[in-house]
Short mmCIF file of C-alpha atoms in Angstrom, two decimals:
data_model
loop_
_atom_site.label_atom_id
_atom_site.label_comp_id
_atom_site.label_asym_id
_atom_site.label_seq_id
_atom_site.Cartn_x
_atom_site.Cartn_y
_atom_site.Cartn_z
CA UNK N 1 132.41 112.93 95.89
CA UNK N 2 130.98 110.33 93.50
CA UNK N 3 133.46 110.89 90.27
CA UNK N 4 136.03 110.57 93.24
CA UNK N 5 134.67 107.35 94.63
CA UNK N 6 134.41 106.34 91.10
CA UNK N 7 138.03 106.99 89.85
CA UNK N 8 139.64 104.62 93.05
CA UNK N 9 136.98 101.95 92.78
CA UNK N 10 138.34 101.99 88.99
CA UNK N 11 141.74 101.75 89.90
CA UNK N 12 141.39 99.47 92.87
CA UNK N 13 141.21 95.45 92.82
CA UNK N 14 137.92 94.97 92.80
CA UNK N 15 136.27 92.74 89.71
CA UNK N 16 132.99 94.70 90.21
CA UNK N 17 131.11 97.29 91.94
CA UNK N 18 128.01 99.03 92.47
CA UNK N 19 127.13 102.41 93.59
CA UNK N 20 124.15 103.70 95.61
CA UNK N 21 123.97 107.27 96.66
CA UNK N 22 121.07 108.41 98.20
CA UNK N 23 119.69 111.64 98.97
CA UNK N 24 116.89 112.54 101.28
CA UNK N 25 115.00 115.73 101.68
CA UNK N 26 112.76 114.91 104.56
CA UNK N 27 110.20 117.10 106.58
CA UNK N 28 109.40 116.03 110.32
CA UNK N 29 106.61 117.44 112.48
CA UNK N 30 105.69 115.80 115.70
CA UNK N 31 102.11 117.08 117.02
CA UNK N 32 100.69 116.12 120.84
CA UNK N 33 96.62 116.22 119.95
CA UNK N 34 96.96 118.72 117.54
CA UNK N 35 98.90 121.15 118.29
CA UNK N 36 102.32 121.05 117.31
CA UNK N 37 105.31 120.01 119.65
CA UNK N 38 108.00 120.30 117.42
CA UNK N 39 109.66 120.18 113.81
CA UNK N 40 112.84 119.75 112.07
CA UNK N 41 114.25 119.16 107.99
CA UNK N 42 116.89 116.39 107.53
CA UNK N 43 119.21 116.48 104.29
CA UNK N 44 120.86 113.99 104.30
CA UNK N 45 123.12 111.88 102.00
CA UNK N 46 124.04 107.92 102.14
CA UNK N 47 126.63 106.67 99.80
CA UNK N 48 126.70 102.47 99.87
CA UNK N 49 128.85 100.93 97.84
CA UNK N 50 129.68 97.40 97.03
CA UNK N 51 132.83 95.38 95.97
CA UNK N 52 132.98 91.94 94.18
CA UNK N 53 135.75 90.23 93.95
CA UNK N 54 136.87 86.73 91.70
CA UNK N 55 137.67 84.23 93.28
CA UNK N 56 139.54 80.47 92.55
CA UNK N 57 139.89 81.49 88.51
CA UNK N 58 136.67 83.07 88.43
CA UNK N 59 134.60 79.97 89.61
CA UNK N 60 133.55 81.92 92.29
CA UNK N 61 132.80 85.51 93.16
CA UNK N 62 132.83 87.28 96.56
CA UNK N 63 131.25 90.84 97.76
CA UNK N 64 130.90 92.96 100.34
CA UNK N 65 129.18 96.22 101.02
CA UNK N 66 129.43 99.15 103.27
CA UNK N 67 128.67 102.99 103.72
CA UNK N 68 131.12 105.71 102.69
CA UNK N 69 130.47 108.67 104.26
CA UNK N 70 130.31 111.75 102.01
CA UNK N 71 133.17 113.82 104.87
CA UNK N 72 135.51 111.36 104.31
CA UNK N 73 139.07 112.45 102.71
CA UNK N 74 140.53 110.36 99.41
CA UNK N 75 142.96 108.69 101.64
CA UNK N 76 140.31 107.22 103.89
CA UNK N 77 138.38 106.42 100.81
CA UNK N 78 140.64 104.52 99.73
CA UNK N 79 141.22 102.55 103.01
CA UNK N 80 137.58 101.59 103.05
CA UNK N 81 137.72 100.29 99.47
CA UNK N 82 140.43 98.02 100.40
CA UNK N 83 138.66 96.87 103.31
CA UNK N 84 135.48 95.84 101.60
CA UNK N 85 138.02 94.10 98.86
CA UNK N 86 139.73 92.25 101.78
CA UNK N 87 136.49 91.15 103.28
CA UNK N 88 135.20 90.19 99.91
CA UNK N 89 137.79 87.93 99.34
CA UNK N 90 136.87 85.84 102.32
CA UNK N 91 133.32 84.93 100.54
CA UNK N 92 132.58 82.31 98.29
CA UNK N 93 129.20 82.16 95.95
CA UNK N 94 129.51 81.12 92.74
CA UNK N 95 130.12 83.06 89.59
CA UNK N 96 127.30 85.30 88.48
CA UNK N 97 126.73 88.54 86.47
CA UNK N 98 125.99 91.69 87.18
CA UNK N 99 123.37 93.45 85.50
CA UNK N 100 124.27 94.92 82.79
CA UNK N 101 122.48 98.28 80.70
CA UNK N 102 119.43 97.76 79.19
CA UNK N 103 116.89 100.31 76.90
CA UNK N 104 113.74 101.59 79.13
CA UNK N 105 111.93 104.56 79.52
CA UNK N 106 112.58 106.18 83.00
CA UNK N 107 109.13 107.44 84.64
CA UNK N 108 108.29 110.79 83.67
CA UNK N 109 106.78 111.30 86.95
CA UNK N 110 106.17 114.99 88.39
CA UNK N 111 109.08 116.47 90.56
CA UNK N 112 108.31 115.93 94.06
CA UNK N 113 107.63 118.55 96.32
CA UNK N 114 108.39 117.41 99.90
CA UNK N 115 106.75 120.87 101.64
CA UNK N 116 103.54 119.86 99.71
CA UNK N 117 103.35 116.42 100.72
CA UNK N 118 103.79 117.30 104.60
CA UNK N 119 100.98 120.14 104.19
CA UNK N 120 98.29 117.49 102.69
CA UNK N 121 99.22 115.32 106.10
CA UNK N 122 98.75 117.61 107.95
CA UNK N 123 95.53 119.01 106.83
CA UNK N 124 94.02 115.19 106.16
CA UNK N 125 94.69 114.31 110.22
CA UNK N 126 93.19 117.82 111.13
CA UNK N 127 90.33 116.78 109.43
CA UNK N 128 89.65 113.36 110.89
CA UNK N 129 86.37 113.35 112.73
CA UNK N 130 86.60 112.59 116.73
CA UNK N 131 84.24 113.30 119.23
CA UNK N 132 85.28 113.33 123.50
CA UNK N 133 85.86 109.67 124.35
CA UNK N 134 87.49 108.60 120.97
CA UNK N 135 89.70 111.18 119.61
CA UNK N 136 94.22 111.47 118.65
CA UNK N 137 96.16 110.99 121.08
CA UNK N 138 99.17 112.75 119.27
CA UNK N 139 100.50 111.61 116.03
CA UNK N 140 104.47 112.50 113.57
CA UNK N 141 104.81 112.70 109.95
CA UNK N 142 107.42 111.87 108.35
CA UNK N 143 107.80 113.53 105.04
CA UNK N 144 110.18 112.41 102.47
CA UNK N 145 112.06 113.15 98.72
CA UNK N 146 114.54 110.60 97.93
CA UNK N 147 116.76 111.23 94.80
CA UNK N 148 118.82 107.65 94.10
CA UNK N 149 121.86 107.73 91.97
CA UNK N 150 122.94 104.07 91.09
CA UNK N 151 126.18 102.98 89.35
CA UNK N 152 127.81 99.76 88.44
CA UNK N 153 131.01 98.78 86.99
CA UNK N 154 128.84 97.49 83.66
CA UNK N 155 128.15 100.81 82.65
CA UNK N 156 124.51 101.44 84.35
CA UNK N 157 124.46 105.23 85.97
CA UNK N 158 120.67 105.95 86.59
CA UNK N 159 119.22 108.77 88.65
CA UNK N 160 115.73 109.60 89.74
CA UNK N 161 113.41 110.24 92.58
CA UNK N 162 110.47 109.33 94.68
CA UNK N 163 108.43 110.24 97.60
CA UNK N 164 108.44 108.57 100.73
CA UNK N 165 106.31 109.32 103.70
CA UNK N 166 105.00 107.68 106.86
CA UNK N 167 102.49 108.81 109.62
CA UNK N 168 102.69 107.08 113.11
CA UNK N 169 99.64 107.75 115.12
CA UNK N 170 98.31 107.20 118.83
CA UNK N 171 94.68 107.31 119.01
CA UNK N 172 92.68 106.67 122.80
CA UNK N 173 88.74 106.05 123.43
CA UNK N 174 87.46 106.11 126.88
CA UNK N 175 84.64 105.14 128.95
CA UNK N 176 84.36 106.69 132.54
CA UNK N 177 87.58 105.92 133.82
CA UNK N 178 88.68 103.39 131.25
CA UNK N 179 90.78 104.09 128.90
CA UNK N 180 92.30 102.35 125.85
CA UNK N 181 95.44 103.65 123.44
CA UNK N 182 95.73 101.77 119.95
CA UNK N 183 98.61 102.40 117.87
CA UNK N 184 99.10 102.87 114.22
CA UNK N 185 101.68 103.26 111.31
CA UNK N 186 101.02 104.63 107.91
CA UNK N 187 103.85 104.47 104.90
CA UNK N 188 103.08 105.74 101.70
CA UNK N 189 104.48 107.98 98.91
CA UNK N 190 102.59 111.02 99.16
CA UNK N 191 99.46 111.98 100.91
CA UNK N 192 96.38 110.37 100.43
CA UNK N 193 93.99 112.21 102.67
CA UNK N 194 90.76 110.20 102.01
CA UNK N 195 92.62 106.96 102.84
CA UNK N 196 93.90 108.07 105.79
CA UNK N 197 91.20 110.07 106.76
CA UNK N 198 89.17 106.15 106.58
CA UNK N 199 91.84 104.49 108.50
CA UNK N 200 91.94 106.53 111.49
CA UNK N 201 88.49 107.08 111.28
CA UNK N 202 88.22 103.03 112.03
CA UNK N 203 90.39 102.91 114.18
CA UNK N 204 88.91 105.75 116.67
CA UNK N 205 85.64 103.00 115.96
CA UNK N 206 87.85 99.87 117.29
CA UNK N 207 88.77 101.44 120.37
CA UNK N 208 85.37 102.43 121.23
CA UNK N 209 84.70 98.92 120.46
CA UNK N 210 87.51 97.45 122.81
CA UNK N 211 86.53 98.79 125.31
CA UNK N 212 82.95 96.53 125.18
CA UNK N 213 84.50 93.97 123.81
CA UNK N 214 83.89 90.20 125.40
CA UNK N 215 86.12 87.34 125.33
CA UNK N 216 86.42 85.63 122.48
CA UNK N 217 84.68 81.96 122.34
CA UNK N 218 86.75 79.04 122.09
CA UNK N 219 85.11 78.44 118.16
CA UNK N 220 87.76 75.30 117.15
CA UNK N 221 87.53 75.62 113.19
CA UNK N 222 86.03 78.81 112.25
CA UNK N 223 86.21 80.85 108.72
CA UNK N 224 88.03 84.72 109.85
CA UNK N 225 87.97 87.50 107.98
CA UNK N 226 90.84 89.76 107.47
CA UNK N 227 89.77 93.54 106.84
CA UNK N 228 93.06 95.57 107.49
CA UNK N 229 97.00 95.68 106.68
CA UNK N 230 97.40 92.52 108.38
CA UNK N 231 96.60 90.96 105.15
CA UNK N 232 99.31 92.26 103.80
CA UNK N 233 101.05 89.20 105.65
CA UNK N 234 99.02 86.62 103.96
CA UNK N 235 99.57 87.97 100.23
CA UNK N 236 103.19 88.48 101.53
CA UNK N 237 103.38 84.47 101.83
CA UNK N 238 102.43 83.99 97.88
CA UNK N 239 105.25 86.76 96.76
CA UNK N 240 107.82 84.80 99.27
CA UNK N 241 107.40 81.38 97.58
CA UNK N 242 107.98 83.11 93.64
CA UNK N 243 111.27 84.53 95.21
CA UNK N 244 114.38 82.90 93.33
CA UNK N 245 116.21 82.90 96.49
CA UNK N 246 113.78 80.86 98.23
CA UNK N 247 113.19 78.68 94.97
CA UNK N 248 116.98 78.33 94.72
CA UNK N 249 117.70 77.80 98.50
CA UNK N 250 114.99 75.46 98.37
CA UNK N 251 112.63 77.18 100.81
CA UNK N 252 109.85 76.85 98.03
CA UNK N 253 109.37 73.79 96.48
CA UNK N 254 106.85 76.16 93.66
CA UNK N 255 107.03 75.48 89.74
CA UNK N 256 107.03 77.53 87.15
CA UNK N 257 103.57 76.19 85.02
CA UNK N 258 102.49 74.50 88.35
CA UNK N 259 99.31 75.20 90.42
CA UNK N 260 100.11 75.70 93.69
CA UNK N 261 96.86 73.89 95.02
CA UNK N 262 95.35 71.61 92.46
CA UNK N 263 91.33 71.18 92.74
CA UNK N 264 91.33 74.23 95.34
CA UNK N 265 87.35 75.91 96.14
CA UNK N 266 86.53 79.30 96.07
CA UNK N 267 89.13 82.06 94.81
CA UNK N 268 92.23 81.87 93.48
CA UNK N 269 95.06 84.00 93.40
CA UNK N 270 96.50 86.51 90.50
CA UNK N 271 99.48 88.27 91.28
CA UNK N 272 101.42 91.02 89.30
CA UNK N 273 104.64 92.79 89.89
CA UNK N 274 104.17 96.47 88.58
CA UNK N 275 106.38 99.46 88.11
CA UNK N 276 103.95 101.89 89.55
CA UNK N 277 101.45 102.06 91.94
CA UNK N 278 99.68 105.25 92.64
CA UNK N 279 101.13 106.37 95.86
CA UNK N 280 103.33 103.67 96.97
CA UNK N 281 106.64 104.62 98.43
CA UNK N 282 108.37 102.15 96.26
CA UNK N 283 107.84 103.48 92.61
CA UNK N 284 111.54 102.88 91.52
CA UNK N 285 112.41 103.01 87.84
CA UNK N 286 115.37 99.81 88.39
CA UNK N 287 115.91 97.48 91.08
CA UNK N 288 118.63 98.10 93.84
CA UNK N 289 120.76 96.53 91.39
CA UNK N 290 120.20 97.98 88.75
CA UNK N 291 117.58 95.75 86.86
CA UNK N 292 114.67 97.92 84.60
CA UNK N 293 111.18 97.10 86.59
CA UNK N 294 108.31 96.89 84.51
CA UNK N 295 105.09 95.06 84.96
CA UNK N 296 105.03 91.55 84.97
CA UNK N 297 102.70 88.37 86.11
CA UNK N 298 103.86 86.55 88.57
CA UNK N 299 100.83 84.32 89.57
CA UNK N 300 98.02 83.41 87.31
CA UNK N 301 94.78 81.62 89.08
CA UNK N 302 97.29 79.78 92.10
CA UNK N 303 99.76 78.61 88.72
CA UNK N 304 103.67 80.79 89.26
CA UNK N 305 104.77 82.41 85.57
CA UNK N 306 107.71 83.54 86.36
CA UNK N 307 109.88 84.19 89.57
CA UNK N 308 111.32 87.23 90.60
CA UNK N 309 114.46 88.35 92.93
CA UNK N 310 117.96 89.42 93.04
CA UNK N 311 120.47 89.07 90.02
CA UNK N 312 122.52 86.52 91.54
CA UNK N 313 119.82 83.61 92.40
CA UNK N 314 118.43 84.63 88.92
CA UNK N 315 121.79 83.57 87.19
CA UNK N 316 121.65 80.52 88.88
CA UNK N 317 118.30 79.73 88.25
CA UNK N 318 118.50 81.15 84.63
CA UNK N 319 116.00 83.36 84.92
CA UNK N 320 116.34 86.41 82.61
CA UNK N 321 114.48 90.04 82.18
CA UNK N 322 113.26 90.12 85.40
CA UNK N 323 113.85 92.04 88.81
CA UNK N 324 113.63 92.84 92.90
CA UNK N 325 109.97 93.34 92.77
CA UNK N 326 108.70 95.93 94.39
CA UNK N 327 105.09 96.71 94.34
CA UNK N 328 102.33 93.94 94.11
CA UNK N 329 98.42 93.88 92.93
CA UNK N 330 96.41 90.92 93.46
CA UNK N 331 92.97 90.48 91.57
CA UNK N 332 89.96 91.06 93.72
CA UNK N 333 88.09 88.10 94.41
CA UNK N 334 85.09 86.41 92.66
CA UNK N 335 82.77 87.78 95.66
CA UNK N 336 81.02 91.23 97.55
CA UNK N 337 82.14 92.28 100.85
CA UNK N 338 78.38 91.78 102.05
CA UNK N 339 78.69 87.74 100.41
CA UNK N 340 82.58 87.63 102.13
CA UNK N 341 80.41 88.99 104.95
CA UNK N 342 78.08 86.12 104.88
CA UNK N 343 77.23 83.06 107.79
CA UNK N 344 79.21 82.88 110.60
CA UNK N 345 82.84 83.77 110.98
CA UNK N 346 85.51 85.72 113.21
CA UNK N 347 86.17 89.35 111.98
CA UNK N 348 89.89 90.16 113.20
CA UNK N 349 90.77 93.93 113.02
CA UNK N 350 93.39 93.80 115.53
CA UNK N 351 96.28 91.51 117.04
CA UNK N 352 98.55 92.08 119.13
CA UNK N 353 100.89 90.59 116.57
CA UNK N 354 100.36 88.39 113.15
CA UNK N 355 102.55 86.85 111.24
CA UNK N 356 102.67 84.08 108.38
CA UNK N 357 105.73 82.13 108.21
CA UNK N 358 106.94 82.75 104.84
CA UNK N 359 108.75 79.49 104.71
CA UNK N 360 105.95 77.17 106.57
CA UNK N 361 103.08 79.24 105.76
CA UNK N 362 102.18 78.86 109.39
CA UNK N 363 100.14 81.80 110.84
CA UNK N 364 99.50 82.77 114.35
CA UNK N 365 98.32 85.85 116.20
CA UNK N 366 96.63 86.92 119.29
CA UNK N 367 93.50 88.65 119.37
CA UNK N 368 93.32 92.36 120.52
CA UNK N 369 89.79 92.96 118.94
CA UNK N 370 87.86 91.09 116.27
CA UNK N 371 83.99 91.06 115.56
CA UNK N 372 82.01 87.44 116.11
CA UNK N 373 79.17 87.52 113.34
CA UNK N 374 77.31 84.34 114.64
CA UNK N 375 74.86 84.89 111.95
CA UNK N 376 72.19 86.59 114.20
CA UNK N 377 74.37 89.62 115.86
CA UNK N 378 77.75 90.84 116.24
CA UNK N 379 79.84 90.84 119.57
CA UNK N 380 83.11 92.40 119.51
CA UNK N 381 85.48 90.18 120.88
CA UNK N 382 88.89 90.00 122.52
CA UNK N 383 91.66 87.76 123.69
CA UNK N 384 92.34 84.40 122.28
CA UNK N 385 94.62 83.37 118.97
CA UNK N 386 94.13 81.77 115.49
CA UNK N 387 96.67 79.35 114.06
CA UNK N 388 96.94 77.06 110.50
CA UNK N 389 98.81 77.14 107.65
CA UNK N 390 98.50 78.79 104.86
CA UNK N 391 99.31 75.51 102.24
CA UNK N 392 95.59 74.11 103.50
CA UNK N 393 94.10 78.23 103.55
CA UNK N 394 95.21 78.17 99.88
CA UNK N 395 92.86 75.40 99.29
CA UNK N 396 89.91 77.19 100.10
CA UNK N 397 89.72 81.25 100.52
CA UNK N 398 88.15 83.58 99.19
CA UNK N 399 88.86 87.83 97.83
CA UNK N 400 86.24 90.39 97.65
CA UNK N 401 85.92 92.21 94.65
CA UNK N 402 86.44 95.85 96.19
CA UNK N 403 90.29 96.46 96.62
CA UNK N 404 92.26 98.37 98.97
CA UNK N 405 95.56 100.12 99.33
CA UNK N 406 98.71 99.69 101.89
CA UNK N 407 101.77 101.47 100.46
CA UNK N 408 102.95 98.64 98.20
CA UNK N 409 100.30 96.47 97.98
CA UNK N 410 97.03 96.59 96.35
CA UNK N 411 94.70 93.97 97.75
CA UNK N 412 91.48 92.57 97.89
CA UNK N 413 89.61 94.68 101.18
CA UNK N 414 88.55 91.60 102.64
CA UNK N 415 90.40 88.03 102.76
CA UNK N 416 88.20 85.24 104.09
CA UNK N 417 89.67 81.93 105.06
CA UNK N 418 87.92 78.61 106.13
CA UNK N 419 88.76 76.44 108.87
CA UNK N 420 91.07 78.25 111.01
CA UNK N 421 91.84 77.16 114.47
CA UNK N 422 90.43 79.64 116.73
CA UNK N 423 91.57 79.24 120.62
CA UNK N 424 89.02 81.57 123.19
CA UNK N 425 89.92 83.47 126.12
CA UNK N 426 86.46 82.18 127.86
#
């Protein structure tokens, strides 16, 4: 199917092309408590492929990009090719390059084994302690082996493979007739039991804790602490500004050789861009274009090094040898959990959503359960938001040493920052 695609994209009128066929092994069980409900194996393959096309004497170049399913004939081949070349035609960006081959070592990672990887899930969430009021509700993995074949029209043809798995999980806690469901969802390469095993573990604790919990006090500027994946959001906001589409589009104003946040307090950021990160579900050896990842700085102490992103803002920007990142560590802080841990602050471990703009830098979220350390006790609290911005949080915030884990990020465990805006629900 592929030397076929390959022959007519040759011989059709398209300038350029790339070629990504994907195909996934993946192993599905879907378990009410703990006892299973049912099962199933996908194989499945998805073939994209995309055109470019020159346009006004090669001042400009167009593309578009579409799926081409692996039952169809030549003929209807074909047909889609020239579609995707007509609807090329009607873009306009101007000229860039597409990546072209470069010397690397692909990872000489072990084969996966997909069976393997759904067995250790399996066993880890079997193992996760619950008692009679706080226990799993029910709970699907999702095991998966990807093998990606890319292919371009300047001679890159790459192949390798990676895991990819994800765990959605419903956990309740009940007191007398109350009762409270919390929701969770896991990615990850393969299985790592322990991790997991701690998650759920705290997350059986929050609902017990929910269903105490008081409202919130109206606390105007307040420092909060951010212990789980919703951090992920905030470090999210720093690889967002070093994208070259936002630098080129103008949605960052960030320099190269610039701190972001000149005579900031407490800790500042360091942020790298590395090929592998043990367990991640995005350990690729290029980019979905094609470009060789390797490790790289991105942000030294709050001052960008380099910027990162697809090939085409790069070319416009002039930014060579880099890539689409994919996984990101930032440097643990300067303090302890127990000094992060320190005074009084809000604790949030769960909102009903959170988000940080990644153009603004404004955050917001609502308040489903979050601790309130008032320096004497702790209350667990509910209801209210926090608000701000993230070019002031930058300012002042702090990392703890210890570091933690979500899929494709490696990140401090605990994010502190000062002076958020913190509405109650008294």
């Amino acid at each position: 199917m592929i030397e076929k695609l390959l022959n007519i994209l040759k011989a059709s009128n398209a300038d350029g092309f790339e070629i990504t066929d994907t195909t996934t092994l993946a192993y599905e069980f879907y378990f009410i408590k703990h006892r299973l409900d049912q099962n199933r194996v996908r194989d499945v393959q998805h073939i994209n492929v995309k055109v470019y096309k020159k346009l006004d004497d090669g001042k400009m170049l167009g593309s578009a990009s579409g799926e081409i399913y692996p039952t169809l004939t030549e003929d209807e081949i074909k047909d889609e090719v020239d579609k995707l070349i007509s609807r090329a035609e009607n873009v306009k960006n101007p000229f860039y390059e597409l990546n072209k081959p470069a010397d690397f070592d692909i990872s000489k990672n072990e084969k996966v084994d997909v069976s393997k990887i759904a067995e250790n899930f399996v066993e880890a969430m079997k193992s996760v302690p619950e008692t009679d009021t706080e226990y799993i509700n029910s709970y699907e993995i999702f095991a998966e082996k990807n093998i990606r074949h890319f292919i371009n029209s300047e001679g890159i043809d790459i192949t390798f493979e990676y895991p990819s798995s994800m765990v959605e999980v419903v956990v309740n806690a009940r007191e007398g007739e109350h009762e409270i469901e919390l929701y969770r969802l896991y990615k990850a390469g393969s299985c790592d039991g322990e991790n997991l095993k701690k998650e759920i573990a705290e997350v059986l604790k929050y609902g017990k804790d929910k269903l105490i919990a008081k409202p919130t006090p109206k606390l105007g500027k307040a420092a909060v602490v951010f212990p789980t994946s919703d951090a992920v959001q905030i470090y999210s906001w720093f690889v967002e500004k070093c994208n070259a589409g936002f630098i080129y589009s103008k949605y960052s104003d960030w320099e190269i050789g610039k701190d972001i946040a000149s005579n900031a307090k407490g800790d500042k950021v360091t942020l790298c861009s590395v090929k592998n990160l043990p367990n991640s579900s995005r350990n690729f050896d290029v980019d979905d274009e094609g470009a060789p990842i390797y490790d790289m700085t991105v942000i030294e102490n709050n001052v960008p090094k380099t910027f990162f992103g697809g090939r085409r803002f790069r070319y416009y920007l002039g930014i060579k040898d880099s890539y689409l990142a994919c996984n990101f560590d930032v440097t643990g802080g300067s303090k302890t959990s127990e000094e992060i841990r320190d005074g009084k602050y809000l604790e949030v471990v769960e909102f009903s959503d959170f988000e940080v703009d990644p153009i603004s830098g404004d955050i917001a979220g609502e308040i489903r359960l979050g601790y309130y350390h008032d320096g004497d006790k702790v209350t667990p609290v509910s209801g209210g938001s926090i608000s701000g911005c993230m070019t002031d949080f930058v300012k002042e915030m702090y990392m703890s040493k210890e570091k933690r884990q979500y899929d494709n990020f490696y990140i401090p465990a605990l994010t502190r920052l000062e002076n958020v805006s913190v509405t109650g629900a008294e």
